[in-house]
């Protein structure tokens, strides 16, 4: 089974950016923990991070071509307004899990809205870096249930 983890805008700054909200964990540390859990679950986890909305859409298109079994996405601020990324995600036929380290529903009002909500299998938020691990487990369960 192959799962693609998509990291959005500004996530390359984890560990430096707003530690009160996101902690001091780095993107490399998050990816390492996903790789470790992937090995434990017997699955392949690929990571992609970009600050370019165009590149994110292109990588989602490639995921469709590659027939990945599930996609995890923490799109950051794009979650709240990127209809381009939303439409790219809608092309996918595999389960898509949206995740966030912070509880977006307990933050600024604009963050309460996810333009992805109607097309994703589910959303996990508010558990810090553990949101990634919970999302990976949810993705594997959803992919297995879908016969992937």
PDB file of C-alpha atoms in Angstrom:
ATOM      1  CA  UNK A   1       0.000   0.000   0.000  1.00  0.00           C
ATOM      2  CA  UNK A   2       1.237   3.484  -0.874  1.00  0.00           C
ATOM      3  CA  UNK A   3       0.142   6.605   1.019  1.00  0.00           C
ATOM      4  CA  UNK A   4       1.060  10.122  -0.075  1.00  0.00           C
ATOM      5  CA  UNK A   5       1.507  12.835   2.572  1.00  0.00           C
ATOM      6  CA  UNK A   6       1.020  16.336   1.183  1.00  0.00           C
ATOM      7  CA  UNK A   7       2.400  19.200   3.267  1.00  0.00           C
ATOM      8  CA  UNK A   8       1.248  22.687   2.338  1.00  0.00           C
ATOM      9  CA  UNK A   9       2.363  26.238   2.482  1.00  0.00           C
ATOM     10  CA  UNK A  10       4.820  27.294   5.215  1.00  0.00           C
ATOM     11  CA  UNK A  11       5.190  23.770   6.594  1.00  0.00           C
ATOM     12  CA  UNK A  12       8.882  23.829   5.762  1.00  0.00           C
ATOM     13  CA  UNK A  13       9.049  26.353   8.628  1.00  0.00           C
ATOM     14  CA  UNK A  14       7.699  23.988  11.309  1.00  0.00           C
ATOM     15  CA  UNK A  15       9.949  24.210  14.348  1.00  0.00           C
ATOM     16  CA  UNK A  16      10.521  27.918  13.721  1.00  0.00           C
ATOM     17  CA  UNK A  17       7.022  29.205  12.970  1.00  0.00           C
ATOM     18  CA  UNK A  18       4.644  30.026  15.840  1.00  0.00           C
ATOM     19  CA  UNK A  19       5.868  27.394  18.332  1.00  0.00           C
ATOM     20  CA  UNK A  20       2.977  28.238  20.673  1.00  0.00           C
ATOM     21  CA  UNK A  21       0.576  26.937  18.017  1.00  0.00           C
ATOM     22  CA  UNK A  22       2.648  24.259  16.270  1.00  0.00           C
ATOM     23  CA  UNK A  23       5.314  23.267  18.775  1.00  0.00           C
ATOM     24  CA  UNK A  24       8.992  22.909  17.985  1.00  0.00           C
ATOM     25  CA  UNK A  25       8.808  19.730  15.900  1.00  0.00           C
ATOM     26  CA  UNK A  26      10.260  20.073  12.418  1.00  0.00           C
ATOM     27  CA  UNK A  27       8.870  18.805   9.142  1.00  0.00           C
ATOM     28  CA  UNK A  28      11.735  16.311   8.926  1.00  0.00           C
ATOM     29  CA  UNK A  29      10.790  14.946  12.356  1.00  0.00           C
ATOM     30  CA  UNK A  30       7.133  14.653  11.322  1.00  0.00           C
ATOM     31  CA  UNK A  31       8.143  12.803   8.161  1.00  0.00           C
ATOM     32  CA  UNK A  32      10.418  10.475  10.144  1.00  0.00           C
ATOM     33  CA  UNK A  33       7.580   9.590  12.527  1.00  0.00           C
ATOM     34  CA  UNK A  34       5.280   8.881   9.570  1.00  0.00           C
ATOM     35  CA  UNK A  35       7.966   6.688   7.986  1.00  0.00           C
ATOM     36  CA  UNK A  36       8.394   4.756  11.248  1.00  0.00           C
ATOM     37  CA  UNK A  37       4.653   4.167  11.598  1.00  0.00           C
ATOM     38  CA  UNK A  38       4.466   3.239   7.912  1.00  0.00           C
ATOM     39  CA  UNK A  39       7.125   0.561   8.443  1.00  0.00           C
ATOM     40  CA  UNK A  40       5.212  -0.723  11.468  1.00  0.00           C
ATOM     41  CA  UNK A  41       2.021  -0.931   9.389  1.00  0.00           C
ATOM     42  CA  UNK A  42       3.806  -2.409   6.376  1.00  0.00           C
ATOM     43  CA  UNK A  43       3.058   0.488   4.046  1.00  0.00           C
ATOM     44  CA  UNK A  44       5.061   2.942   1.947  1.00  0.00           C
ATOM     45  CA  UNK A  45       4.677   6.611   2.890  1.00  0.00           C
ATOM     46  CA  UNK A  46       5.849   9.277   0.447  1.00  0.00           C
ATOM     47  CA  UNK A  47       6.141  12.941   1.448  1.00  0.00           C
ATOM     48  CA  UNK A  48       5.783  16.134  -0.575  1.00  0.00           C
ATOM     49  CA  UNK A  49       5.940  19.735   0.629  1.00  0.00           C
ATOM     50  CA  UNK A  50       5.566  22.896  -1.426  1.00  0.00           C
ATOM     51  CA  UNK A  51       4.820  26.572  -1.039  1.00  0.00           C
ATOM     52  CA  UNK A  52       3.473  26.638  -4.612  1.00  0.00           C
ATOM     53  CA  UNK A  53      -0.229  26.035  -5.174  1.00  0.00           C
ATOM     54  CA  UNK A  54       0.522  25.022  -8.772  1.00  0.00           C
ATOM     55  CA  UNK A  55       3.081  22.417  -7.669  1.00  0.00           C
ATOM     56  CA  UNK A  56       0.610  21.038  -5.108  1.00  0.00           C
ATOM     57  CA  UNK A  57      -2.041  20.567  -7.797  1.00  0.00           C
ATOM     58  CA  UNK A  58       0.498  18.920 -10.111  1.00  0.00           C
ATOM     59  CA  UNK A  59       1.527  16.484  -7.349  1.00  0.00           C
ATOM     60  CA  UNK A  60      -2.118  15.615  -6.684  1.00  0.00           C
ATOM     61  CA  UNK A  61      -2.586  14.935 -10.403  1.00  0.00           C
ATOM     62  CA  UNK A  62       0.486  12.672 -10.285  1.00  0.00           C
ATOM     63  CA  UNK A  63      -1.031  10.813  -7.311  1.00  0.00           C
ATOM     64  CA  UNK A  64      -4.062  10.052  -9.486  1.00  0.00           C
ATOM     65  CA  UNK A  65      -1.827   8.776 -12.299  1.00  0.00           C
ATOM     66  CA  UNK A  66       0.248   6.741  -9.828  1.00  0.00           C
ATOM     67  CA  UNK A  67      -2.945   5.261  -8.320  1.00  0.00           C
ATOM     68  CA  UNK A  68      -1.858   5.850  -4.730  1.00  0.00           C
ATOM     69  CA  UNK A  69      -3.974   4.044  -2.155  1.00  0.00           C
ATOM     70  CA  UNK A  70      -4.617   7.049   0.101  1.00  0.00           C
ATOM     71  CA  UNK A  71      -3.665  10.705   0.479  1.00  0.00           C
ATOM     72  CA  UNK A  72      -3.083  12.699   3.642  1.00  0.00           C
ATOM     73  CA  UNK A  73      -3.133  16.472   3.307  1.00  0.00           C
ATOM     74  CA  UNK A  74      -2.288  19.287   5.642  1.00  0.00           C
ATOM     75  CA  UNK A  75      -2.637  22.165   3.223  1.00  0.00           C
ATOM     76  CA  UNK A  76      -2.174  24.861   5.862  1.00  0.00           C
ATOM     77  CA  UNK A  77      -3.844  28.148   4.934  1.00  0.00           C
ATOM     78  CA  UNK A  78      -4.835  26.767   1.512  1.00  0.00           C
ATOM     79  CA  UNK A  79      -7.422  24.674   3.365  1.00  0.00           C
ATOM     80  CA  UNK A  80      -9.566  27.738   3.813  1.00  0.00           C
ATOM     81  CA  UNK A  81      -9.619  29.154   0.295  1.00  0.00           C
ATOM     82  CA  UNK A  82      -7.934  27.054  -2.402  1.00  0.00           C
ATOM     83  CA  UNK A  83     -10.626  25.835  -4.738  1.00  0.00           C
ATOM     84  CA  UNK A  84      -7.866  24.819  -7.150  1.00  0.00           C
ATOM     85  CA  UNK A  85      -6.430  22.320  -4.667  1.00  0.00           C
ATOM     86  CA  UNK A  86      -9.957  21.253  -3.705  1.00  0.00           C
ATOM     87  CA  UNK A  87     -10.793  20.500  -7.344  1.00  0.00           C
ATOM     88  CA  UNK A  88      -7.522  18.595  -7.796  1.00  0.00           C
ATOM     89  CA  UNK A  89      -8.284  16.497  -4.700  1.00  0.00           C
ATOM     90  CA  UNK A  90     -11.775  15.790  -6.054  1.00  0.00           C
ATOM     91  CA  UNK A  91     -10.163  14.003  -9.019  1.00  0.00           C
ATOM     92  CA  UNK A  92      -8.708  11.344  -6.713  1.00  0.00           C
ATOM     93  CA  UNK A  93     -10.529   8.030  -6.339  1.00  0.00           C
ATOM     94  CA  UNK A  94      -8.693   6.997  -3.168  1.00  0.00           C
ATOM     95  CA  UNK A  95      -9.508   8.063   0.407  1.00  0.00           C
ATOM     96  CA  UNK A  96      -8.252  11.555   1.309  1.00  0.00           C
ATOM     97  CA  UNK A  97      -7.751  12.515   4.952  1.00  0.00           C
ATOM     98  CA  UNK A  98      -7.423  16.202   5.860  1.00  0.00           C
ATOM     99  CA  UNK A  99      -5.339  16.946   8.932  1.00  0.00           C
ATOM    100  CA  UNK A 100      -4.122  19.873  10.992  1.00  0.00           C
ATOM    101  CA  UNK A 101      -1.839  20.097  14.006  1.00  0.00           C
ATOM    102  CA  UNK A 102      -3.963  22.804  15.618  1.00  0.00           C
ATOM    103  CA  UNK A 103      -7.699  22.698  16.227  1.00  0.00           C
ATOM    104  CA  UNK A 104      -8.786  24.920  13.348  1.00  0.00           C
ATOM    105  CA  UNK A 105     -12.285  25.153  14.828  1.00  0.00           C
ATOM    106  CA  UNK A 106     -10.948  26.837  17.969  1.00  0.00           C
ATOM    107  CA  UNK A 107      -8.917  29.468  16.122  1.00  0.00           C
ATOM    108  CA  UNK A 108      -9.706  32.559  14.053  1.00  0.00           C
ATOM    109  CA  UNK A 109     -13.121  32.408  12.355  1.00  0.00           C
ATOM    110  CA  UNK A 110     -11.658  32.197   8.830  1.00  0.00           C
ATOM    111  CA  UNK A 111      -9.900  28.955   9.830  1.00  0.00           C
ATOM    112  CA  UNK A 112     -13.192  27.283  10.777  1.00  0.00           C
ATOM    113  CA  UNK A 113     -13.994  26.760   7.095  1.00  0.00           C
ATOM    114  CA  UNK A 114     -12.412  23.976   5.052  1.00  0.00           C
ATOM    115  CA  UNK A 115     -13.125  24.066   1.334  1.00  0.00           C
ATOM    116  CA  UNK A 116     -11.992  20.408   1.292  1.00  0.00           C
ATOM    117  CA  UNK A 117     -14.527  19.175   3.866  1.00  0.00           C
ATOM    118  CA  UNK A 118     -17.146  18.038   1.353  1.00  0.00           C
ATOM    119  CA  UNK A 119     -14.742  15.868  -0.627  1.00  0.00           C
ATOM    120  CA  UNK A 120     -12.456  14.296   1.989  1.00  0.00           C
ATOM    121  CA  UNK A 121     -13.136  11.080   3.892  1.00  0.00           C
ATOM    122  CA  UNK A 122     -12.579  12.873   7.177  1.00  0.00           C
ATOM    123  CA  UNK A 123     -10.663  15.486   9.121  1.00  0.00           C
ATOM    124  CA  UNK A 124      -8.314  15.133  12.087  1.00  0.00           C
ATOM    125  CA  UNK A 125      -7.191  18.252  13.920  1.00  0.00           C
ATOM    126  CA  UNK A 126      -5.968  19.518  17.242  1.00  0.00           C
ATOM    127  CA  UNK A 127      -3.596  16.746  18.300  1.00  0.00           C
ATOM    128  CA  UNK A 128      -0.319  18.397  17.375  1.00  0.00           C
ATOM    129  CA  UNK A 129       2.130  16.164  15.560  1.00  0.00           C
ATOM    130  CA  UNK A 130       0.033  13.153  16.584  1.00  0.00           C
ATOM    131  CA  UNK A 131      -2.589  14.365  14.081  1.00  0.00           C
ATOM    132  CA  UNK A 132      -0.289  13.004  11.363  1.00  0.00           C
ATOM    133  CA  UNK A 133      -0.078   9.551  12.931  1.00  0.00           C
ATOM    134  CA  UNK A 134      -3.823   9.403  13.582  1.00  0.00           C
ATOM    135  CA  UNK A 135      -4.448  10.433   9.974  1.00  0.00           C
ATOM    136  CA  UNK A 136      -2.118   7.739   8.643  1.00  0.00           C
ATOM    137  CA  UNK A 137      -3.940   5.069  10.643  1.00  0.00           C
ATOM    138  CA  UNK A 138      -7.301   6.417   9.417  1.00  0.00           C
ATOM    139  CA  UNK A 139      -6.078   6.426   5.817  1.00  0.00           C
ATOM    140  CA  UNK A 140      -4.922   2.804   6.016  1.00  0.00           C
ATOM    141  CA  UNK A 141      -8.269   1.759   7.516  1.00  0.00           C
ATOM    142  CA  UNK A 142     -10.202   3.664   4.835  1.00  0.00           C
ATOM    143  CA  UNK A 143      -8.056   2.283   2.004  1.00  0.00           C
ATOM    144  CA  UNK A 144      -8.482  -1.277   3.271  1.00  0.00           C
ATOM    145  CA  UNK A 145     -12.248  -0.761   3.560  1.00  0.00           C
ATOM    146  CA  UNK A 146     -12.258   0.479  -0.036  1.00  0.00           C
ATOM    147  CA  UNK A 147     -10.469  -2.681  -1.160  1.00  0.00           C
ATOM    148  CA  UNK A 148      -7.225  -0.945  -2.068  1.00  0.00           C
TER     149      UNK A 148
END
